[in-house]
Tab-separated table of N, CA and C in Angstrom:
chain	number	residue	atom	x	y	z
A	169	UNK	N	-1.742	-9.644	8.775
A	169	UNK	CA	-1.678	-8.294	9.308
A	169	UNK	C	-2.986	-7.593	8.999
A	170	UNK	N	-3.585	-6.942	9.740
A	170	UNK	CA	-5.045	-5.973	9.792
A	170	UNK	C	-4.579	-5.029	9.682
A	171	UNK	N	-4.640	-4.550	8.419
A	171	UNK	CA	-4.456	-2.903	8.229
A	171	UNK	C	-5.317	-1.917	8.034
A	172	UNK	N	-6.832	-2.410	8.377
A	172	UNK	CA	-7.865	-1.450	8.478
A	172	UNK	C	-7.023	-0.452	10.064
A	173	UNK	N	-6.540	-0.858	11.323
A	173	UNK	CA	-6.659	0.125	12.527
A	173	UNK	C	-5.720	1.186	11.867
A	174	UNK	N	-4.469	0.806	10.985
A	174	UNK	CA	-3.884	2.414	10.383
A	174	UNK	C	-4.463	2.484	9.676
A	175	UNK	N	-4.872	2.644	8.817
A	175	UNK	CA	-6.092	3.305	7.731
A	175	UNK	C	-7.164	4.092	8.936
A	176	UNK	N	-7.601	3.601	9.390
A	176	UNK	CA	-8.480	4.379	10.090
A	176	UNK	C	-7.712	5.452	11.943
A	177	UNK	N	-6.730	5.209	12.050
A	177	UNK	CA	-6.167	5.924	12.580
A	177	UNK	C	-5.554	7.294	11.711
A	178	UNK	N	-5.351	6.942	10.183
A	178	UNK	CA	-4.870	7.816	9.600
A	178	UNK	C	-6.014	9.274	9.779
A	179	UNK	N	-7.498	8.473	9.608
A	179	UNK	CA	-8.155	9.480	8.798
A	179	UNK	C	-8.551	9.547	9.928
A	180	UNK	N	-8.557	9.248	11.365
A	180	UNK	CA	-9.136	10.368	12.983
A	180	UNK	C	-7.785	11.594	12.944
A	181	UNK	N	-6.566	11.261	12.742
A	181	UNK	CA	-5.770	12.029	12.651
A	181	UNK	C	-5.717	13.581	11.607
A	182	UNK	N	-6.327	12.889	10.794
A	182	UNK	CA	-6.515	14.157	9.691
A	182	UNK	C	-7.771	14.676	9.469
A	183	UNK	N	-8.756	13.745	10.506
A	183	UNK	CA	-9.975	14.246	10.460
A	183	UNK	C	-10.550	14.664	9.232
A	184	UNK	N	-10.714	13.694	8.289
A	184	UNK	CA	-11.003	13.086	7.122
A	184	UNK	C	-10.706	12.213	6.880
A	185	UNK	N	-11.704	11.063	5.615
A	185	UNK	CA	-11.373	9.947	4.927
A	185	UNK	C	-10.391	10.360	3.865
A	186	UNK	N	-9.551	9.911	4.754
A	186	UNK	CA	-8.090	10.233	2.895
A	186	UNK	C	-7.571	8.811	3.083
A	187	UNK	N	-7.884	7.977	3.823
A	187	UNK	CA	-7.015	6.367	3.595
A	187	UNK	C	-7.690	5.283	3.761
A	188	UNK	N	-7.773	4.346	2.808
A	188	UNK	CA	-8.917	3.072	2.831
A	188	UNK	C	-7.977	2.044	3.388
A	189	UNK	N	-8.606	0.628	3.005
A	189	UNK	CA	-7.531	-0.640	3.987
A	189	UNK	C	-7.717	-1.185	2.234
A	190	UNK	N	-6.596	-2.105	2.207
A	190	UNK	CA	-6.802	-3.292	1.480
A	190	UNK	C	-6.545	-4.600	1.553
A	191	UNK	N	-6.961	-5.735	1.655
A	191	UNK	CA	-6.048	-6.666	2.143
A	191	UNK	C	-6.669	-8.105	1.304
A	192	UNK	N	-5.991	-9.254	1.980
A	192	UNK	CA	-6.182	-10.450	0.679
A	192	UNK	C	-7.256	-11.202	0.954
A	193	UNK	N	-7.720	-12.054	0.165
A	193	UNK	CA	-9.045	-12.646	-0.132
A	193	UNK	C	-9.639	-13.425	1.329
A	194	UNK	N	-8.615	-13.586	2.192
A	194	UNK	CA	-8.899	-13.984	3.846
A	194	UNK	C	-9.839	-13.913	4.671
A	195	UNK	N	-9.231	-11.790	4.095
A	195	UNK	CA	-9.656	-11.323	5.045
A	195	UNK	C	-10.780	-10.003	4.640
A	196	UNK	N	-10.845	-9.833	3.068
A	196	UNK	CA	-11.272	-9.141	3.093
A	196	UNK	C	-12.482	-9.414	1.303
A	197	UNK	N	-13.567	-9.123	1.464
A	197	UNK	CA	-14.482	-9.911	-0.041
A	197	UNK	C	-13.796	-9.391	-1.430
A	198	UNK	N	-13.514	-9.244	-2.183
A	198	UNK	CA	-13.410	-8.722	-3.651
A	198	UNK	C	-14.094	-7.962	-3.832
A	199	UNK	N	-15.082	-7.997	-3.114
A	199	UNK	CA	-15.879	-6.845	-3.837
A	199	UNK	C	-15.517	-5.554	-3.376
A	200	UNK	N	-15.061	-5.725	-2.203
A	200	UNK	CA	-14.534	-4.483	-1.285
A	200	UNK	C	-13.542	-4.187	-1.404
A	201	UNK	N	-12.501	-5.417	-2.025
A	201	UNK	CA	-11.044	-4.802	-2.640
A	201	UNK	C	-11.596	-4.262	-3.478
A	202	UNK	N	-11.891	-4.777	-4.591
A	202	UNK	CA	-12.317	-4.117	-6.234
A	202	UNK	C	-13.054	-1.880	-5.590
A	203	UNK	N	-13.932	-2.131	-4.658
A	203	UNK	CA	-14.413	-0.800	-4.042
A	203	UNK	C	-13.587	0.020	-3.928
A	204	UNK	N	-12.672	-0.054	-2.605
A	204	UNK	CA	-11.309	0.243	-2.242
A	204	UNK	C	-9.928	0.565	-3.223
A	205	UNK	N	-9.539	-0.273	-3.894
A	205	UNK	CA	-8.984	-0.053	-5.118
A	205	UNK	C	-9.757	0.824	-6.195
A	206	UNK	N	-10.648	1.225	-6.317
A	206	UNK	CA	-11.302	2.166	-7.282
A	206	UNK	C	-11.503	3.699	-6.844
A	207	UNK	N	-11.901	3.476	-5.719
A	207	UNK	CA	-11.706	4.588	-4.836
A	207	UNK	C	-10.595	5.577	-5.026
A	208	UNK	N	-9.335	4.463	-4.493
A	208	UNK	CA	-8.380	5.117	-4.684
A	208	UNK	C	-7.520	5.705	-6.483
A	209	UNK	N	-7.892	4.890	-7.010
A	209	UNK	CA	-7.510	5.416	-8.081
A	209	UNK	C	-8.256	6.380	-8.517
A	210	UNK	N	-9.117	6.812	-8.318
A	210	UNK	CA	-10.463	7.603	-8.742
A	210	UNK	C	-10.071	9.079	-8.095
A	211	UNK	N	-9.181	8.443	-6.801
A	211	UNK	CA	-8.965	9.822	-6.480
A	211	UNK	C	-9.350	10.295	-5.162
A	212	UNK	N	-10.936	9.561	-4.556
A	212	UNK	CA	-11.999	9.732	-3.620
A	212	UNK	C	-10.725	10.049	-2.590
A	213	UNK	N	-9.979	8.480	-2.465
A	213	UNK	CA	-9.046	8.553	-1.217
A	213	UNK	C	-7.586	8.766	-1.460
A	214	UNK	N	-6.983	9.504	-0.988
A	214	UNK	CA	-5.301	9.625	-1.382
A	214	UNK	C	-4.560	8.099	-0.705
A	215	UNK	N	-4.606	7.589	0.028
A	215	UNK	CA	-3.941	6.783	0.880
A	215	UNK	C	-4.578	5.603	0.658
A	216	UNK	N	-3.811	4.512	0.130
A	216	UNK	CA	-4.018	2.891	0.814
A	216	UNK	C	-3.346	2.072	1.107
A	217	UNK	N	-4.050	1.468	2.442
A	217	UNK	CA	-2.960	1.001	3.498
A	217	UNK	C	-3.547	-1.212	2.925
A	218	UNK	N	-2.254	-1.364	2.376
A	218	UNK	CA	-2.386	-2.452	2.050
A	218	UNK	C	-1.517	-3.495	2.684
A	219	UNK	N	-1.766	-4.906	2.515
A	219	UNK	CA	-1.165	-5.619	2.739
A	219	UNK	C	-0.329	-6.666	2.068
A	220	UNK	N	1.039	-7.316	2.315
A	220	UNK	CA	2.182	-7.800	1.369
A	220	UNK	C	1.232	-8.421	0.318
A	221	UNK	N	0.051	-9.099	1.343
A	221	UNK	CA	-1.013	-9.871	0.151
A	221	UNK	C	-1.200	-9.584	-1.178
A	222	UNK	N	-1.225	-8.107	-1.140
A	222	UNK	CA	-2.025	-7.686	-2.325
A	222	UNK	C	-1.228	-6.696	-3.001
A	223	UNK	N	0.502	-7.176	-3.052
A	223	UNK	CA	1.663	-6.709	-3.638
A	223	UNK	C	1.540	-6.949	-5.178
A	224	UNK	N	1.133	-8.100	-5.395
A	224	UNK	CA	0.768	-8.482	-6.506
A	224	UNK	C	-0.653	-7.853	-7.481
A	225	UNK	N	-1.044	-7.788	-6.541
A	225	UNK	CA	-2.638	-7.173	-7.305
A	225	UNK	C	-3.268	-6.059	-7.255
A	226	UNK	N	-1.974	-4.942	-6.797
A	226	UNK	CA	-2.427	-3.748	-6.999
A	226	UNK	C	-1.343	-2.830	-8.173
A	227	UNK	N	-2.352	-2.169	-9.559
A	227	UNK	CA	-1.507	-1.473	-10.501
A	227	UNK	C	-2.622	-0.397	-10.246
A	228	UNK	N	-1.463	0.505	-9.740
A	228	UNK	CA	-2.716	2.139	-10.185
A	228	UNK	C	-0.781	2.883	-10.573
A	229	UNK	N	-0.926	3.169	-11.662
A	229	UNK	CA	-0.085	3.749	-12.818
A	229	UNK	C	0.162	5.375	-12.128
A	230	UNK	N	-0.500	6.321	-11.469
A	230	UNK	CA	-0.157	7.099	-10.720
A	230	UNK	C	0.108	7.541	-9.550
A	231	UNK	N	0.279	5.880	-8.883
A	231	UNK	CA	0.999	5.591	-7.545
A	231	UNK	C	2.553	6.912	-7.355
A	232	UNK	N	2.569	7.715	-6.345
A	232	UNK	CA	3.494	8.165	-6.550
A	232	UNK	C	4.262	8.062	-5.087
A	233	UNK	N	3.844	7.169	-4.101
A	233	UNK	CA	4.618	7.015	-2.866
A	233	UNK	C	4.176	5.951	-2.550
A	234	UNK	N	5.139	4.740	-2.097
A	234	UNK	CA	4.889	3.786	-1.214
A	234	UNK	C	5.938	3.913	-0.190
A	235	UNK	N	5.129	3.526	1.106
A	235	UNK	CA	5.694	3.218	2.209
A	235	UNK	C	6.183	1.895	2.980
A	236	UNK	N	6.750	0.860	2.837
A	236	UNK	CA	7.318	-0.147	3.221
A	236	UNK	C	7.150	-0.405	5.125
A	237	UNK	N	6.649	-0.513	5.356
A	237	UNK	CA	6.457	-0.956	6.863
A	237	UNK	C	6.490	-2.545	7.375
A	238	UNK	N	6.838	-3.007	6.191
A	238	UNK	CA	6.961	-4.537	6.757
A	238	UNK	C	8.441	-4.680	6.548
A	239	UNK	N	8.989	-5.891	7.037
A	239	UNK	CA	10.608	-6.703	6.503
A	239	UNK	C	10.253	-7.462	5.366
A	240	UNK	N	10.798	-7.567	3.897
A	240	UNK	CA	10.902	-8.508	3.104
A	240	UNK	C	12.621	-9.068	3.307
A	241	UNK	N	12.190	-10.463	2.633
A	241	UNK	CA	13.316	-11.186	3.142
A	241	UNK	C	13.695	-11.739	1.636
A	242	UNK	N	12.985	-11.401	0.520
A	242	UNK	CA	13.759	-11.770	-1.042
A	242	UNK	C	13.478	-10.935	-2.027
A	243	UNK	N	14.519	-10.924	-3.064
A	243	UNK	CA	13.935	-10.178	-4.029
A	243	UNK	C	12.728	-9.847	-4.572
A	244	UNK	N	11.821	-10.937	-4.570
A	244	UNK	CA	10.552	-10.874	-5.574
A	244	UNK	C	9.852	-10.027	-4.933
A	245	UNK	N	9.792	-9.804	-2.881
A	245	UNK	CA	8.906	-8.733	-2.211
A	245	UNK	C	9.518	-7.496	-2.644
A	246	UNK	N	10.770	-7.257	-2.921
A	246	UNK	CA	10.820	-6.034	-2.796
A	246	UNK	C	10.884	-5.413	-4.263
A	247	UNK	N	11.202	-6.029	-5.138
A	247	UNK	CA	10.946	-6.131	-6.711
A	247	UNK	C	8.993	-5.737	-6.947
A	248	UNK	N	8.258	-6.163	-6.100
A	248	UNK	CA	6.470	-5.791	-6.471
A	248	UNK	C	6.697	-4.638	-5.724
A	249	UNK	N	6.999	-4.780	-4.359
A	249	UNK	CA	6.713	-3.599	-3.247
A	249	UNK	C	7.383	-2.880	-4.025
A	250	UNK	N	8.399	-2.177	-4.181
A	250	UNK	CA	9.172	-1.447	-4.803
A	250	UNK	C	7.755	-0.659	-6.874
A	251	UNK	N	7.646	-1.961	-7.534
A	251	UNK	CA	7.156	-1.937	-8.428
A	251	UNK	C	5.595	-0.998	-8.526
A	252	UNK	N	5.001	-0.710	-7.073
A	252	UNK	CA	3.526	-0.211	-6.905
A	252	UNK	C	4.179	1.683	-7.239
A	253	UNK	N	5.353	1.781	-6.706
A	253	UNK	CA	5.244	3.440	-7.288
A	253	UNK	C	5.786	3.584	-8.634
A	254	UNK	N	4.593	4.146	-9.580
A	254	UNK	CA	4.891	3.957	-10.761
A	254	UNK	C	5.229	5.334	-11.793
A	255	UNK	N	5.087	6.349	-10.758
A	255	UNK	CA	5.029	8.110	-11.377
A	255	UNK	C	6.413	8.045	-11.716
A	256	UNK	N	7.208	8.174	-12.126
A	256	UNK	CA	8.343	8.945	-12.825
A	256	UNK	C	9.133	9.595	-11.733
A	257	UNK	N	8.612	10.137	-10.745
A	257	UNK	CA	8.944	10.729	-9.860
A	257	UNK	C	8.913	10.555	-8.186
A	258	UNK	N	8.595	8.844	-8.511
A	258	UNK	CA	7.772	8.046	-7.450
A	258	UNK	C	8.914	7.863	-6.535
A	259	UNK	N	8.402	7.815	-5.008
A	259	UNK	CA	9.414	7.743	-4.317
A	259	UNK	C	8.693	6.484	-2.812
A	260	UNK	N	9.873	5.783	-2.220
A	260	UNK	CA	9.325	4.677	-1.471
A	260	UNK	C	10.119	4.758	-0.380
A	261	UNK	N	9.753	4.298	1.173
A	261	UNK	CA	10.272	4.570	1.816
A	261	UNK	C	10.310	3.171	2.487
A	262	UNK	N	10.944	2.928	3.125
A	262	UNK	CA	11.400	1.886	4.184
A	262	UNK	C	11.589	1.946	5.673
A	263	UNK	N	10.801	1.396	6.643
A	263	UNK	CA	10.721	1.417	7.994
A	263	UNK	C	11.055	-0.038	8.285
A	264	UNK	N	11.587	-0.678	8.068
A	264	UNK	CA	11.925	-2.041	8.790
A	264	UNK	C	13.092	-2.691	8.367
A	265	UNK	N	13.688	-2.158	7.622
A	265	UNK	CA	15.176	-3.193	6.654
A	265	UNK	C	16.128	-2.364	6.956
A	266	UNK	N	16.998	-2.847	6.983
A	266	UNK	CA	18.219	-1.921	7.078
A	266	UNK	C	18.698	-2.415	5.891
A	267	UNK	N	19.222	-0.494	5.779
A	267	UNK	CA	19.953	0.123	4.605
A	267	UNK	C	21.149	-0.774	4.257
A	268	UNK	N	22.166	-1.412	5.041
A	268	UNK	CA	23.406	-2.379	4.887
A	268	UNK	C	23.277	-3.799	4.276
A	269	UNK	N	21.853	-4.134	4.791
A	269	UNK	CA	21.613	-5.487	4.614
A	269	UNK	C	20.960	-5.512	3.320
A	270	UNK	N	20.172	-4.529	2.823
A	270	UNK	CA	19.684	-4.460	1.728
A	270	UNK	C	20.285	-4.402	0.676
């Protein structure tokens, strides 16, 4: 999945950079994750639009919203996905699973 076109649809929409891309070693260098990921924790960007790839390899401790836009199909996706909002007050949303089946 290419999640640079929402990331960058985000920020023509708000007419500002508030959302970077992130995605896995495929498709995208380390060095530019490591960029991207710093960014955002730093603050520069509010928004990152990542991929299941990099469920595993993203901890920023004041994550306070994730958005779910893919289907996971086992615990362990939705156990990390779930695991990235880490505020106390963190809240996650779901666009592809249904509520019954889950």
């Amino acid at each position: 999945i290419d999640v640079y076109p929402l990331a960058h649809a985000i920020n023509i929409c708000f007419g500002s950079k508030l959302a970077l891309h992130i995605s896995g070693k495929s498709t995208m260098s380390q060095s530019a994750q490591r960029s991207h990921l710093e960014a955002f924790k730093e603050g520069r960007v509010s928004i990152l639009v990542a991929t299941q790839a990099m469920e595993e390899g993203i901890d920023v401790p004041t994550c306070n919203y994730v958005v779910r836009y893919d289907v996971f199909t086992n615990v362990k996706s939705h156990v990390q996905g779930a695991g990235r909002a880490r505020m106390k007050d963190a809240h996650i949303f779901y666009f592809e699973n249904d509520p019954k089946v889950e």
